[in-house]
CSV table of C-alpha atoms in Angstrom, one decimal:
chain,number,residue,atom,x,y,z
X,7,MET,CA,100.1,-135.4,59.1
X,8,LYS,CA,96.6,-134.1,58.8
X,9,HIS,CA,93.6,-136.3,59.4
X,10,ASP,CA,91.2,-136.4,56.4
X,11,LEU,CA,87.9,-135.0,57.6
X,12,LYS,CA,86.8,-133.5,54.2
X,13,GLN,CA,83.3,-134.9,54.8
X,14,VAL,CA,83.0,-133.0,58.1
X,15,THR,CA,82.1,-129.4,58.7
X,16,PHE,CA,82.7,-127.6,62.0
X,17,ILE,CA,80.3,-124.7,62.6
X,18,ILE,CA,81.4,-122.2,65.2
X,19,PRO,CA,78.8,-119.6,66.3
X,20,ILE,CA,80.5,-116.7,68.0
X,21,ARG,CA,80.1,-113.2,69.4
X,22,ILE,CA,83.5,-111.8,70.4
X,23,GLU,CA,82.9,-109.7,73.5
X,24,SER,CA,86.3,-110.0,75.1
X,25,GLU,CA,90.0,-110.7,74.4
X,26,ASP,CA,89.5,-114.2,75.9
X,27,ARG,CA,86.8,-115.1,73.4
X,28,LEU,CA,89.0,-113.7,70.6
X,29,ARG,CA,92.0,-115.8,71.8
X,30,ASN,CA,89.7,-118.9,72.2
X,31,VAL,CA,88.3,-118.7,68.6
X,32,ILE,CA,91.8,-118.2,67.1
X,33,THR,CA,93.2,-121.1,69.1
X,34,SER,CA,90.3,-123.4,68.2
X,35,VAL,CA,90.3,-122.6,64.5
X,36,ALA,CA,94.1,-122.8,64.4
X,37,PHE,CA,94.0,-126.3,66.0
X,38,LEU,CA,91.4,-127.5,63.5
X,39,LEU,CA,93.4,-126.1,60.5
X,40,ASN,CA,96.7,-127.5,61.8
X,41,ASN,CA,95.4,-131.0,62.5
X,42,PHE,CA,92.5,-131.7,60.1
X,43,ASP,CA,91.8,-131.4,56.4
X,44,THR,CA,88.2,-130.2,57.0
X,45,ASN,CA,85.6,-127.5,56.5
X,46,ILE,CA,85.2,-124.7,59.0
X,47,ILE,CA,82.3,-122.2,59.1
X,48,VAL,CA,82.5,-119.3,61.6
X,49,LYS,CA,79.1,-117.6,62.0
X,50,GLU,CA,79.5,-114.2,63.8
X,51,VAL,CA,76.6,-112.2,65.1
X,52,ASP,CA,77.4,-108.7,66.4
X,53,LYS,CA,77.4,-105.0,65.6
X,54,THR,CA,80.7,-105.2,63.8
X,55,SER,CA,82.8,-108.1,62.7
X,56,VAL,CA,85.7,-108.5,65.1
X,57,PHE,CA,86.5,-111.9,63.6
X,58,ALA,CA,87.3,-110.4,60.2
X,59,GLU,CA,89.2,-107.5,61.6
X,60,ARG,CA,91.3,-109.3,64.2
X,61,ALA,CA,91.1,-113.1,64.0
X,62,LEU,CA,91.3,-113.7,60.2
X,63,PRO,CA,94.6,-111.7,59.7
X,64,GLN,CA,96.2,-113.7,62.5
X,65,LEU,CA,95.1,-117.0,61.1
X,66,GLU,CA,96.2,-116.0,57.6
X,67,SER,CA,99.7,-115.0,59.0
X,68,PHE,CA,99.9,-118.6,60.5
X,69,PHE,CA,98.5,-120.6,57.6
X,70,GLY,CA,98.7,-118.3,54.5
X,71,VAL,CA,95.2,-118.5,53.2
X,72,ALA,CA,93.0,-119.8,56.0
X,73,LYS,CA,90.3,-122.2,54.7
X,74,VAL,CA,87.6,-120.7,56.9
X,75,LYS,CA,84.2,-119.5,55.6
X,76,HIS,CA,83.2,-116.5,57.7
X,77,ILE,CA,79.5,-115.5,57.8
X,78,PHE,CA,78.7,-112.2,59.5
X,79,GLU,CA,75.2,-111.2,60.6
X,80,GLU,CA,74.8,-107.7,61.9
X,81,SER,CA,72.6,-107.4,65.0
X,82,ASP,CA,72.1,-105.0,67.9
X,83,GLU,CA,70.3,-107.7,69.9
X,84,PRO,CA,71.9,-107.9,73.4
X,85,LEU,CA,71.4,-111.7,73.6
X,86,PHE,CA,73.3,-114.1,71.5
X,87,HIS,CA,71.2,-117.0,70.2
X,88,ARG,CA,73.1,-120.0,68.8
């Protein structure tokens, strides 16, 4: 049974620099999708979108259409500002 959190939005700012960060974001988003009926926004800032290439296909294989809004901002900036 999913908990009704339709009025809640989880915002996850990320830069995926390692396999650990990729695994963490997949696990976190999968937990939210599995347990809550809610809104999820993933804001990724990097040179290329690792989330769209590697995380979204895995999430879609688990959940069909994953209800995740992905926003990508291209940046060469070495520091990640949340």
